[in-house]
mmCIF file of C-alpha atoms and ligand atoms in Angstrom:
data_model
loop_
_atom_site.group_PDB
_atom_site.id
_atom_site.type_symbol
_atom_site.label_atom_id
_atom_site.label_comp_id
_atom_site.label_asym_id
_atom_site.label_seq_id
_atom_site.Cartn_x
_atom_site.Cartn_y
_atom_site.Cartn_z
ATOM 1 C CA MET A 1 -28.272 -101.524 92.084
ATOM 2 C CA GLU A 2 -24.906 -100.016 92.964
ATOM 3 C CA THR A 3 -24.154 -99.919 96.688
ATOM 4 C CA ILE A 4 -21.696 -97.926 98.776
ATOM 5 C CA GLN A 5 -18.247 -99.520 98.648
ATOM 6 C CA ARG A 6 -15.999 -99.621 101.689
ATOM 7 C CA ASP A 7 -12.231 -100.011 101.378
ATOM 8 C CA ASN A 8 -9.026 -99.190 103.218
ATOM 9 C CA LEU A 9 -9.745 -95.429 102.990
ATOM 10 C CA GLY A 10 -13.359 -95.334 104.172
ATOM 11 C CA PRO A 11 -16.024 -94.094 104.410
ATOM 12 C CA ALA A 12 -15.635 -93.720 108.170
ATOM 13 C CA LYS A 13 -19.158 -92.388 108.816
ATOM 14 C CA ILE A 14 -22.388 -92.446 106.823
ATOM 15 C CA ILE A 15 -25.163 -90.602 108.641
ATOM 16 C CA GLN A 16 -28.755 -90.121 107.512
ATOM 17 C CA LEU A 17 -30.459 -87.057 108.952
ATOM 18 C CA TYR A 18 -34.188 -86.655 109.474
ATOM 19 C CA ASP A 19 -35.960 -83.796 111.243
ATOM 20 C CA PRO A 20 -39.729 -83.709 110.596
ATOM 21 C CA GLN A 21 -40.089 -80.320 112.333
ATOM 22 C CA SER A 22 -38.020 -78.475 109.718
ATOM 23 C CA GLY A 23 -38.601 -81.020 106.941
ATOM 24 C CA LEU A 24 -34.888 -81.802 106.747
ATOM 25 C CA ARG A 25 -33.810 -85.025 105.110
ATOM 26 C CA GLY A 26 -30.099 -85.219 104.614
ATOM 27 C CA ILE A 27 -26.959 -87.284 104.415
ATOM 28 C CA LEU A 28 -23.470 -86.759 105.773
ATOM 29 C CA VAL A 29 -20.530 -88.891 104.727
ATOM 30 C CA VAL A 30 -17.166 -88.436 106.423
ATOM 31 C CA ASP A 31 -14.888 -90.500 104.242
ATOM 32 C CA ASN A 32 -11.389 -90.187 105.706
ATOM 33 C CA VAL A 33 -9.913 -87.817 108.278
ATOM 34 C CA THR A 34 -6.324 -89.032 108.455
ATOM 35 C CA LEU A 35 -4.849 -85.793 107.161
ATOM 36 C CA GLY A 36 -7.150 -83.416 109.021
ATOM 37 C CA PRO A 37 -10.820 -82.521 109.434
ATOM 38 C CA ALA A 38 -12.816 -83.272 106.284
ATOM 39 C CA ILE A 39 -13.752 -80.354 104.022
ATOM 40 C CA GLY A 40 -16.535 -80.871 101.482
ATOM 41 C CA GLY A 41 -19.610 -79.128 100.156
ATOM 42 C CA VAL A 42 -23.283 -79.484 101.007
ATOM 43 C CA ARG A 43 -25.225 -80.418 97.867
ATOM 44 C CA VAL A 44 -28.896 -79.422 97.791
ATOM 45 C CA SER A 45 -30.846 -81.482 95.291
ATOM 46 C CA PRO A 46 -34.148 -83.398 95.234
ATOM 47 C CA THR A 47 -32.316 -86.522 94.088
ATOM 48 C CA VAL A 48 -29.117 -86.521 96.145
ATOM 49 C CA SER A 49 -28.541 -90.012 97.588
ATOM 50 C CA PRO A 50 -26.202 -91.670 100.116
ATOM 51 C CA LEU A 51 -24.370 -93.327 97.197
ATOM 52 C CA GLU A 52 -23.825 -90.000 95.394
ATOM 53 C CA VAL A 53 -22.690 -88.296 98.606
ATOM 54 C CA SER A 54 -20.273 -91.104 99.442
ATOM 55 C CA ARG A 55 -18.704 -90.978 95.963
ATOM 56 C CA LEU A 56 -18.317 -87.217 96.213
ATOM 57 C CA ALA A 57 -16.820 -87.608 99.705
ATOM 58 C CA ARG A 58 -14.214 -90.041 98.325
ATOM 59 C CA ALA A 59 -13.425 -87.612 95.522
ATOM 60 C CA MET A 60 -12.773 -84.975 98.209
ATOM 61 C CA THR A 61 -10.488 -87.342 100.167
ATOM 62 C CA LEU A 62 -8.334 -87.870 97.089
ATOM 63 C CA LYS A 63 -8.541 -84.243 95.964
ATOM 64 C CA ASN A 64 -7.501 -82.844 99.345
ATOM 65 C CA ALA A 65 -4.696 -85.401 99.733
ATOM 66 C CA GLY A 66 -3.594 -84.748 96.127
ATOM 67 C CA ALA A 67 -3.682 -80.992 96.701
ATOM 68 C CA GLY A 68 -1.381 -81.475 99.684
ATOM 69 C CA ILE A 69 -3.647 -79.712 102.182
ATOM 70 C CA ASP A 70 -4.155 -80.957 105.723
ATOM 71 C CA HIS A 71 -7.774 -81.946 105.288
ATOM 72 C CA GLY A 72 -9.683 -85.150 104.852
ATOM 73 C CA GLY A 73 -12.666 -85.720 102.601
ATOM 74 C CA GLY A 74 -16.369 -85.530 103.320
ATOM 75 C CA LYS A 75 -19.577 -84.377 101.697
ATOM 76 C CA ALA A 76 -23.185 -83.754 102.676
ATOM 77 C CA GLY A 77 -26.524 -83.679 100.922
ATOM 78 C CA ILE A 78 -29.830 -82.009 101.707
ATOM 79 C CA ILE A 79 -32.721 -83.615 99.856
ATOM 80 C CA ALA A 80 -34.715 -80.609 98.631
ATOM 81 C CA ASP A 81 -35.337 -78.573 95.513
ATOM 82 C CA PRO A 82 -33.087 -75.495 95.869
ATOM 83 C CA HIS A 83 -35.451 -73.438 93.650
ATOM 84 C CA THR A 84 -38.584 -73.976 95.717
ATOM 85 C CA ALA A 85 -37.528 -74.974 99.272
ATOM 86 C CA ASP A 86 -37.138 -72.509 102.158
ATOM 87 C CA LEU A 87 -33.467 -73.281 102.716
ATOM 88 C CA GLU A 88 -32.804 -71.388 105.950
ATOM 89 C CA PRO A 89 -34.698 -73.712 108.346
ATOM 90 C CA LEU A 90 -33.256 -76.725 106.543
ATOM 91 C CA PHE A 91 -29.677 -75.480 106.856
ATOM 92 C CA ARG A 92 -30.121 -74.444 110.482
ATOM 93 C CA ALA A 93 -31.551 -77.881 111.359
ATOM 94 C CA PHE A 94 -28.784 -79.565 109.354
ATOM 95 C CA ALA A 95 -26.188 -77.562 111.302
ATOM 96 C CA ARG A 96 -27.641 -78.485 114.689
ATOM 97 C CA MET A 97 -27.772 -82.155 113.729
ATOM 98 C CA ILE A 98 -24.094 -82.252 112.669
ATOM 99 C CA ALA A 99 -22.893 -79.946 115.473
ATOM 100 C CA GLY A 100 -21.052 -82.770 117.242
ATOM 101 C CA ILE A 101 -19.322 -84.065 114.108
ATOM 102 C CA ASP A 102 -16.392 -81.657 114.490
ATOM 103 C CA GLU A 103 -14.320 -83.519 111.945
ATOM 104 C CA TYR A 104 -16.550 -82.234 109.102
ATOM 105 C CA ILE A 105 -16.284 -78.651 107.837
ATOM 106 C CA PRO A 106 -19.115 -77.813 105.419
ATOM 107 C CA GLY A 107 -18.658 -75.682 102.301
ATOM 108 C CA PRO A 108 -20.903 -74.651 99.404
ATOM 109 C CA ASP A 109 -21.854 -77.016 96.572
ATOM 110 C CA MET A 110 -24.618 -77.177 93.962
ATOM 111 C CA GLY A 111 -27.880 -75.634 95.167
ATOM 112 C CA CYS A 112 -26.512 -73.381 97.926
ATOM 113 C CA ASP A 113 -24.377 -70.301 98.332
ATOM 114 C CA GLU A 114 -22.494 -68.089 100.782
ATOM 115 C CA GLN A 115 -25.684 -67.183 102.665
ATOM 116 C CA ALA A 116 -26.163 -70.853 103.587
ATOM 117 C CA MET A 117 -22.583 -70.937 104.871
ATOM 118 C CA VAL A 118 -23.391 -67.990 107.151
ATOM 119 C CA TRP A 119 -26.387 -69.869 108.619
ATOM 120 C CA LEU A 120 -24.085 -72.832 109.345
ATOM 121 C CA GLN A 121 -21.437 -70.570 110.851
ATOM 122 C CA GLU A 122 -24.028 -68.950 113.121
ATOM 123 C CA GLU A 123 -25.297 -72.317 114.339
ATOM 124 C CA ILE A 124 -22.081 -74.298 114.817
ATOM 125 C CA GLY A 125 -19.183 -71.890 114.286
ATOM 126 C CA ARG A 126 -17.656 -73.712 111.336
ATOM 127 C CA SER A 127 -18.043 -73.521 107.550
ATOM 128 C CA VAL A 128 -16.056 -72.247 104.580
ATOM 129 C CA GLY A 129 -17.211 -70.207 101.604
ATOM 130 C CA LEU A 130 -18.357 -67.213 103.666
ATOM 131 C CA PRO A 131 -18.872 -63.794 102.051
ATOM 132 C CA ALA A 132 -15.811 -61.502 101.980
ATOM 133 C CA GLU A 133 -17.550 -59.078 104.378
ATOM 134 C CA LEU A 134 -17.521 -61.834 107.017
ATOM 135 C CA GLY A 135 -13.924 -62.957 106.513
ATOM 136 C CA GLY A 136 -14.525 -65.324 103.604
ATOM 137 C CA LEU A 137 -12.390 -65.725 100.496
ATOM 138 C CA PRO A 138 -15.020 -65.923 97.709
ATOM 139 C CA LEU A 139 -13.113 -68.280 95.468
ATOM 140 C CA ASP A 140 -15.227 -67.783 92.345
ATOM 141 C CA LYS A 141 -15.054 -63.989 92.518
ATOM 142 C CA LEU A 142 -11.315 -64.238 93.148
ATOM 143 C CA GLY A 143 -10.860 -66.769 90.334
ATOM 144 C CA ALA A 144 -8.930 -69.198 92.554
ATOM 145 C CA THR A 145 -9.456 -72.285 90.400
ATOM 146 C CA GLY A 146 -8.585 -70.581 87.107
ATOM 147 C CA PHE A 147 -5.498 -69.088 88.760
ATOM 148 C CA GLY A 148 -4.454 -72.589 89.844
ATOM 149 C CA VAL A 149 -5.019 -73.961 86.324
ATOM 150 C CA VAL A 150 -2.508 -71.445 84.975
ATOM 151 C CA ALA A 151 -0.013 -72.110 87.800
ATOM 152 C CA CYS A 152 -0.234 -75.781 86.803
ATOM 153 C CA ALA A 153 0.175 -74.885 83.101
ATOM 154 C CA GLU A 154 3.452 -73.092 83.805
ATOM 155 C CA VAL A 155 5.041 -76.327 85.061
ATOM 156 C CA ALA A 156 3.366 -78.672 82.562
ATOM 157 C CA ALA A 157 4.154 -76.482 79.534
ATOM 158 C CA ARG A 158 7.804 -76.275 80.570
ATOM 159 C CA GLN A 159 7.914 -80.077 80.662
ATOM 160 C CA ILE A 160 6.900 -80.273 76.972
ATOM 161 C CA GLY A 161 9.064 -77.316 75.921
ATOM 162 C CA LEU A 162 6.120 -74.993 75.245
ATOM 163 C CA PRO A 163 6.602 -71.344 76.289
ATOM 164 C CA LEU A 164 3.380 -69.832 77.686
ATOM 165 C CA LYS A 165 4.246 -66.551 76.041
ATOM 166 C CA GLY A 166 2.629 -66.796 72.622
ATOM 167 C CA ALA A 167 0.959 -70.167 73.339
ATOM 168 C CA ARG A 168 -2.485 -70.524 71.719
ATOM 169 C CA VAL A 169 -5.153 -71.463 74.257
ATOM 170 C CA ALA A 170 -8.754 -72.684 73.768
ATOM 171 C CA VAL A 171 -11.116 -72.605 76.764
ATOM 172 C CA GLN A 172 -14.360 -74.593 76.878
ATOM 173 C CA GLY A 173 -16.873 -73.010 79.298
ATOM 174 C CA PHE A 174 -16.857 -69.292 80.001
ATOM 175 C CA GLY A 175 -17.899 -69.347 83.669
ATOM 176 C CA ASN A 176 -16.020 -68.939 86.954
ATOM 177 C CA VAL A 177 -13.171 -71.283 86.064
ATOM 178 C CA GLY A 178 -12.939 -70.533 82.330
ATOM 179 C CA VAL A 179 -12.946 -66.738 82.606
ATOM 180 C CA ALA A 180 -10.331 -66.688 85.371
ATOM 181 C CA ALA A 181 -8.093 -69.174 83.547
ATOM 182 C CA ALA A 182 -8.331 -67.098 80.352
ATOM 183 C CA ARG A 183 -7.422 -63.908 82.222
ATOM 184 C CA TYR A 184 -4.396 -65.472 83.936
ATOM 185 C CA PHE A 185 -3.209 -67.051 80.669
ATOM 186 C CA VAL A 186 -3.283 -63.615 79.046
ATOM 187 C CA GLU A 187 -1.217 -62.248 81.955
ATOM 188 C CA LYS A 188 1.416 -64.855 81.070
ATOM 189 C CA GLY A 189 1.469 -63.693 77.445
ATOM 190 C CA ALA A 190 -0.670 -66.504 76.006
ATOM 191 C CA ILE A 191 -3.244 -65.875 73.254
ATOM 192 C CA ILE A 192 -6.842 -66.985 73.755
ATOM 193 C CA VAL A 193 -7.812 -68.237 70.309
ATOM 194 C CA ALA A 194 -11.223 -69.724 71.200
ATOM 195 C CA VAL A 195 -13.797 -69.835 73.976
ATOM 196 C CA SER A 196 -17.182 -71.528 74.190
ATOM 197 C CA ASP A 197 -20.264 -71.481 76.352
ATOM 198 C CA SER A 198 -23.387 -73.636 76.279
ATOM 199 C CA ARG A 199 -24.592 -71.860 73.122
ATOM 200 C CA GLY A 200 -21.546 -71.796 70.874
ATOM 201 C CA THR A 201 -17.850 -71.279 70.192
ATOM 202 C CA LEU A 202 -16.114 -68.051 69.289
ATOM 203 C CA HIS A 203 -12.846 -68.401 67.367
ATOM 204 C CA ASP A 204 -10.170 -65.896 66.392
ATOM 205 C CA PRO A 205 -6.674 -67.233 65.626
ATOM 206 C CA GLY A 206 -5.367 -63.679 66.137
ATOM 207 C CA GLY A 207 -6.602 -63.658 69.762
ATOM 208 C CA LEU A 208 -9.818 -62.740 71.587
ATOM 209 C CA ASP A 209 -10.036 -59.832 74.043
ATOM 210 C CA ILE A 210 -11.125 -61.306 77.387
ATOM 211 C CA SER A 211 -12.435 -58.064 78.925
ATOM 212 C CA ARG A 212 -14.664 -57.462 75.914
ATOM 213 C CA LEU A 213 -15.853 -61.077 75.995
ATOM 214 C CA VAL A 214 -16.769 -60.739 79.666
ATOM 215 C CA ALA A 215 -18.607 -57.481 78.918
ATOM 216 C CA ALA A 216 -20.515 -59.119 76.015
ATOM 217 C CA LYS A 217 -21.502 -62.055 78.226
ATOM 218 C CA ARG A 218 -22.501 -59.810 81.139
ATOM 219 C CA GLU A 219 -24.516 -57.302 79.112
ATOM 220 C CA GLN A 220 -26.135 -59.577 76.545
ATOM 221 C CA GLY A 221 -25.809 -63.006 78.153
ATOM 222 C CA VAL A 222 -24.116 -64.421 75.051
ATOM 223 C CA LEU A 223 -20.541 -64.529 73.803
ATOM 224 C CA PHE A 224 -21.773 -63.918 70.257
ATOM 225 C CA LYS A 225 -22.382 -60.247 70.960
ATOM 226 C CA TYR A 226 -18.589 -59.880 71.008
ATOM 227 C CA PRO A 227 -17.610 -57.720 68.051
ATOM 228 C CA GLY A 228 -15.321 -60.018 66.099
ATOM 229 C CA GLY A 229 -14.287 -63.632 65.839
ATOM 230 C CA ARG A 230 -15.975 -66.456 63.959
ATOM 231 C CA GLN A 231 -19.047 -68.146 65.412
ATOM 232 C CA LEU A 232 -19.003 -71.934 65.426
ATOM 233 C CA PRO A 233 -21.085 -74.715 66.970
ATOM 234 C CA VAL A 234 -20.305 -75.589 70.622
ATOM 235 C CA ALA A 235 -18.589 -78.907 69.853
ATOM 236 C CA ASP A 236 -16.191 -77.408 67.277
ATOM 237 C CA LEU A 237 -13.949 -75.945 69.978
ATOM 238 C CA PHE A 238 -12.154 -79.251 70.611
ATOM 239 C CA GLY A 239 -10.908 -79.602 67.036
ATOM 240 C CA LEU A 240 -9.509 -76.072 66.639
ATOM 241 C CA ALA A 241 -5.777 -75.503 66.197
ATOM 242 C CA CYS A 242 -4.283 -74.603 69.595
ATOM 243 C CA ASP A 243 -1.405 -75.559 71.905
ATOM 244 C CA ILE A 244 -3.337 -75.722 75.185
ATOM 245 C CA LEU A 245 -6.920 -76.811 75.776
ATOM 246 C CA VAL A 246 -8.810 -76.137 79.011
ATOM 247 C CA PRO A 247 -12.143 -77.965 79.321
ATOM 248 C CA ALA A 248 -13.872 -75.981 82.091
ATOM 249 C CA ALA A 249 -17.577 -76.833 81.813
ATOM 250 C CA ASN A 250 -19.045 -80.332 82.126
ATOM 251 C CA PRO A 251 -17.969 -83.994 82.439
ATOM 252 C CA ASP A 252 -17.050 -86.426 79.628
ATOM 253 C CA VAL A 253 -16.827 -83.822 76.845
ATOM 254 C CA ILE A 254 -13.806 -85.470 75.216
ATOM 255 C CA ASP A 255 -14.448 -89.130 74.541
ATOM 256 C CA MET A 256 -13.597 -91.740 71.929
ATOM 257 C CA GLN A 257 -15.994 -90.054 69.471
ATOM 258 C CA ASN A 258 -14.100 -86.753 69.274
ATOM 259 C CA VAL A 259 -10.627 -87.454 70.698
ATOM 260 C CA ALA A 260 -9.105 -87.778 67.215
ATOM 261 C CA GLU A 261 -10.025 -84.122 66.504
ATOM 262 C CA VAL A 262 -7.968 -82.748 69.407
ATOM 263 C CA LYS A 263 -4.896 -80.828 68.228
ATOM 264 C CA ALA A 264 -3.641 -79.411 71.538
ATOM 265 C CA ARG A 265 -0.334 -80.609 73.018
ATOM 266 C CA LEU A 266 -1.392 -79.933 76.592
ATOM 267 C CA ILE A 267 -4.803 -80.323 78.261
ATOM 268 C CA LEU A 268 -5.522 -78.969 81.735
ATOM 269 C CA GLN A 269 -8.711 -80.305 83.278
ATOM 270 C CA GLY A 270 -10.434 -77.230 84.704
ATOM 271 C CA ALA A 271 -13.739 -79.099 85.101
ATOM 272 C CA ASN A 272 -14.175 -82.372 86.974
ATOM 273 C CA ILE A 273 -13.705 -85.491 84.781
ATOM 274 C CA PRO A 274 -14.049 -83.670 81.428
ATOM 275 C CA LEU A 275 -12.328 -86.572 79.619
ATOM 276 C CA THR A 276 -13.284 -90.224 79.651
ATOM 277 C CA LEU A 277 -10.522 -92.543 80.846
ATOM 278 C CA GLU A 278 -10.312 -94.101 77.370
ATOM 279 C CA ALA A 279 -9.804 -90.664 75.803
ATOM 280 C CA GLU A 280 -7.085 -89.826 78.368
ATOM 281 C CA ALA A 281 -5.275 -93.055 77.502
ATOM 282 C CA GLU A 282 -5.573 -92.394 73.781
ATOM 283 C CA LEU A 283 -4.169 -88.870 74.153
ATOM 284 C CA ALA A 284 -1.252 -90.192 76.216
ATOM 285 C CA ARG A 285 -0.546 -92.683 73.435
ATOM 286 C CA ARG A 286 -0.369 -89.743 70.990
ATOM 287 C CA GLY A 287 1.997 -87.848 73.303
ATOM 288 C CA VAL A 288 -0.550 -85.244 74.464
ATOM 289 C CA LEU A 289 0.018 -84.304 78.107
ATOM 290 C CA VAL A 290 -3.209 -84.300 80.151
ATOM 291 C CA ILE A 291 -3.127 -82.953 83.699
ATOM 292 C CA PRO A 292 -5.993 -84.476 85.710
ATOM 293 C CA ASP A 293 -8.693 -82.447 87.414
ATOM 294 C CA PHE A 294 -7.736 -82.967 91.018
ATOM 295 C CA ILE A 295 -4.249 -81.557 90.429
ATOM 296 C CA ALA A 296 -5.144 -78.838 87.877
ATOM 297 C CA ASN A 297 -8.382 -77.545 89.443
ATOM 298 C CA ALA A 298 -7.408 -77.739 93.119
ATOM 299 C CA GLY A 299 -7.090 -73.934 93.462
ATOM 300 C CA GLY A 300 -10.600 -73.606 94.855
ATOM 301 C CA VAL A 301 -10.236 -76.214 97.566
ATOM 302 C CA ILE A 302 -6.825 -74.858 98.568
ATOM 303 C CA MET A 303 -8.358 -71.404 98.905
ATOM 304 C CA ALA A 304 -11.165 -72.845 101.076
ATOM 305 C CA ALA A 305 -8.542 -74.376 103.381
ATOM 306 C CA MET A 306 -6.811 -70.987 103.575
ATOM 307 C CA GLU A 307 -10.114 -69.311 104.468
ATOM 308 C CA TYR A 308 -10.574 -71.785 107.317
ATOM 309 C CA ARG A 309 -7.154 -70.700 108.621
ATOM 310 C CA ARG A 310 -8.182 -67.030 108.325
ATOM 311 C CA LYS A 311 -5.506 -66.230 105.721
ATOM 312 C CA SER A 312 -5.692 -63.231 103.382
ATOM 313 C CA ALA A 313 -6.386 -63.539 99.642
ATOM 314 C CA GLU A 314 -2.725 -62.664 98.895
ATOM 315 C CA GLU A 315 -1.480 -65.447 101.170
ATOM 316 C CA ALA A 316 -3.978 -67.857 99.630
ATOM 317 C CA PHE A 317 -2.891 -67.082 96.041
ATOM 318 C CA ALA A 318 0.783 -67.539 96.956
ATOM 319 C CA TYR A 319 -0.031 -70.874 98.589
ATOM 320 C CA ILE A 320 -2.133 -72.084 95.620
ATOM 321 C CA SER A 321 0.720 -71.347 93.261
ATOM 322 C CA GLU A 322 3.319 -73.035 95.471
ATOM 323 C CA LYS A 323 1.207 -76.144 96.139
ATOM 324 C CA ILE A 324 -0.116 -76.703 92.621
ATOM 325 C CA GLN A 325 3.286 -76.229 91.038
ATOM 326 C CA ALA A 326 4.954 -78.631 93.485
ATOM 327 C CA ASN A 327 2.141 -81.172 92.999
ATOM 328 C CA THR A 328 2.375 -80.922 89.207
ATOM 329 C CA GLU A 329 6.137 -81.467 89.306
ATOM 330 C CA ARG A 330 5.760 -84.470 91.608
ATOM 331 C CA LEU A 331 3.021 -85.906 89.424
ATOM 332 C CA LEU A 332 4.978 -85.538 86.182
ATOM 333 C CA ASP A 333 8.047 -87.034 87.780
ATOM 334 C CA LYS A 334 6.102 -90.054 89.035
ATOM 335 C CA ALA A 335 4.257 -90.520 85.740
ATOM 336 C CA LYS A 336 7.569 -90.485 83.862
ATOM 337 C CA LYS A 337 9.505 -92.772 86.213
ATOM 338 C CA GLU A 338 6.740 -95.333 86.552
ATOM 339 C CA VAL A 339 5.378 -95.006 82.977
ATOM 340 C CA ARG A 340 1.859 -94.273 84.184
ATOM 341 C CA LEU A 341 -0.928 -92.048 82.936
ATOM 342 C CA PRO A 342 -0.819 -88.717 84.834
ATOM 343 C CA ARG A 343 -4.243 -89.495 86.367
ATOM 344 C CA ALA A 344 -3.042 -92.851 87.690
ATOM 345 C CA ALA A 345 0.144 -91.249 89.029
ATOM 346 C CA ALA A 346 -1.828 -88.479 90.759
ATOM 347 C CA GLU A 347 -4.215 -90.956 92.392
ATOM 348 C CA LEU A 348 -1.321 -93.053 93.558
ATOM 349 C CA LEU A 349 0.426 -90.023 95.088
ATOM 350 C CA ALA A 350 -2.770 -89.116 96.967
ATOM 351 C CA ARG A 351 -3.257 -92.709 98.175
ATOM 352 C CA GLU A 352 0.389 -92.989 99.254
ATOM 353 C CA ARG A 353 0.037 -89.816 101.325
ATOM 354 C CA LEU A 354 -3.134 -91.147 102.961
ATOM 355 C CA GLU A 355 -1.781 -94.632 103.565
ATOM 356 C CA SER A 356 1.443 -93.437 105.133
ATOM 357 C CA GLY A 357 -0.580 -91.067 107.359
ATOM 358 C CA MET A 358 -2.860 -93.922 108.390
ATOM 359 C CA ARG A 359 0.137 -95.856 109.717
ATOM 360 C CA TYR A 360 0.452 -93.200 112.431
ATOM 361 C CA ARG A 361 -3.059 -91.916 113.077
ATOM 362 C CA SER A 362 -6.140 -93.815 114.230
ATOM 363 C CA TRP A 363 -9.431 -93.556 112.320
ATOM 364 C CA SER A 364 -11.301 -92.566 115.444
ATOM 365 C CA HIS A 365 -8.923 -89.670 116.127
ATOM 366 C CA LYS A 366 -10.980 -86.652 117.213
ATOM 367 C CA TRP A 367 -10.403 -83.438 115.235
ATOM 368 C CA ARG A 368 -11.569 -80.181 116.765
HETATM 369 P P1 NAD B 1 -20.025 -71.996 85.832
HETATM 370 O O1 NAD B 1 -21.434 -72.423 85.907
HETATM 371 O O2 NAD B 1 -19.609 -70.676 86.373
HETATM 372 O O3 NAD B 1 -19.574 -72.005 84.280
HETATM 373 C C1 NAD B 1 -19.814 -73.052 83.415
HETATM 374 C C2 NAD B 1 -19.701 -72.520 81.989
HETATM 375 O O4 NAD B 1 -19.775 -73.624 81.101
HETATM 376 C C3 NAD B 1 -20.809 -71.548 81.566
HETATM 377 O O5 NAD B 1 -20.233 -70.509 80.826
HETATM 378 C C4 NAD B 1 -21.692 -72.397 80.639
HETATM 379 O O6 NAD B 1 -22.328 -71.626 79.642
HETATM 380 C C5 NAD B 1 -20.641 -73.293 80.040
HETATM 381 N N1 NAD B 1 -21.156 -74.524 79.440
HETATM 382 C C6 NAD B 1 -22.142 -75.338 79.884
HETATM 383 N N2 NAD B 1 -22.310 -76.362 79.016
HETATM 384 C C7 NAD B 1 -21.390 -76.180 78.042
HETATM 385 C C8 NAD B 1 -21.045 -76.892 76.873
HETATM 386 N N3 NAD B 1 -21.678 -78.011 76.545
HETATM 387 N N4 NAD B 1 -20.041 -76.423 76.089
HETATM 388 C C9 NAD B 1 -19.380 -75.303 76.414
HETATM 389 N N5 NAD B 1 -19.658 -74.593 77.516
HETATM 390 C C10 NAD B 1 -20.654 -75.021 78.308
HETATM 391 O O7 NAD B 1 -19.181 -73.193 86.462
HETATM 392 P P2 NAD B 1 -17.697 -73.127 87.064
HETATM 393 O O8 NAD B 1 -17.760 -72.755 88.495
HETATM 394 O O9 NAD B 1 -16.833 -72.348 86.133
HETATM 395 O O10 NAD B 1 -17.306 -74.672 87.023
HETATM 396 C C11 NAD B 1 -17.022 -75.308 85.787
HETATM 397 C C12 NAD B 1 -16.630 -76.760 86.066
HETATM 398 O O11 NAD B 1 -15.476 -76.808 86.895
HETATM 399 C C13 NAD B 1 -17.679 -77.591 86.801
HETATM 400 O O12 NAD B 1 -17.556 -78.917 86.336
HETATM 401 C C14 NAD B 1 -17.230 -77.547 88.244
HETATM 402 O O13 NAD B 1 -17.668 -78.677 88.966
HETATM 403 C C15 NAD B 1 -15.730 -77.576 88.062
HETATM 404 N N6 NAD B 1 -14.976 -76.982 89.169
HETATM 405 C C16 NAD B 1 -15.242 -75.714 89.574
HETATM 406 C C17 NAD B 1 -14.490 -75.155 90.588
HETATM 407 C C18 NAD B 1 -14.725 -73.732 91.036
HETATM 408 O O14 NAD B 1 -13.906 -73.233 91.810
HETATM 409 N N7 NAD B 1 -15.761 -73.069 90.580
HETATM 410 C C19 NAD B 1 -13.476 -75.892 91.208
HETATM 411 C C20 NAD B 1 -13.205 -77.188 90.745
HETATM 412 C C21 NAD B 1 -13.973 -77.720 89.717
#
């Protein structure tokens, strides 16, 4: 059985929570707080385990360091079924039990929402992902991650001599990230030639109308009610002719089985780990530029950090654009100079930032 690994980055704290009065069973992992207090979501799931939480906490350490924000990485889990459990007493008990761990700032993750963040805020005065009415920056409504994907595309496309104006884009997954990315690509003059959801792909080489797609999905629940385009099976999206591909749904969708079909010149990872490492290496060999998830999809986490600092949505968008573009440039420069895969270069940049910070700051430093 796989066990939690410790290395030079962490995890600094692994805490199991148990409160029989509320029924709370939970886990908190604070991985690394060199760069600032850890930000990471609270996952509510009947199967969430210390190992899963510690891996997610490490992913947050690298993501936050890679994004260039002054936050460390952490994550929490509440062991409960989000569909059947009474979440309020669980969240309030969770908050009281982590009240003293100031170096962890909770945010939303699978199985909870902005209401849960309000309960945490009421109990301990800290959380991100609050509703707009209470000073939050609702990153999915604002489309922060999709906006960041397109900011990243501007730099990456320039690197391969591809103008965004007129570029043909295919987007897998028509949810928070996919819809926002499609909208911002259209603002830059790109043409959305294909989109998919869990039920199928819609293709039109002449360009799909995003507003009408959103209306079709909202009113009928399916993209296929869109008047126009060609309907194809879900998996066909990856092989369609396009310049830019944005996988924005689930993990491992491009692997060694279908990588040969991919025709795009640039892939921006809107979802987390949508490509296997082997497929990323194969695409690099073919000269396809792949920008890894924790650089391309960092818009959401950057917006959460801006919410914590009480910034406005306008300030947050400007900061996302500035940070993601600078990070993409740095990443491409490092990948080129050191002949590395972009993912390896991005991880190295994040680790270098953490390791140089750790030379100055002690692990037991108290963040408030
Ligand atoms: P979402 O639930 O809003 O949307 C997911 C979309 O993917 C839906 O349209 C769904 O129909 C579609 N989908 C599911 N299975 C599919 C399949 N096999 N083929 C094609 N489409 C499929 O989710 P989201 O918030 O847009 O997040 C998408 C991914 O991006 C997730 O992996 C998430 O972890 C990651 N991510 C999200 C954010 C964010 O800010 N929301 C930030 C970073 C990473």
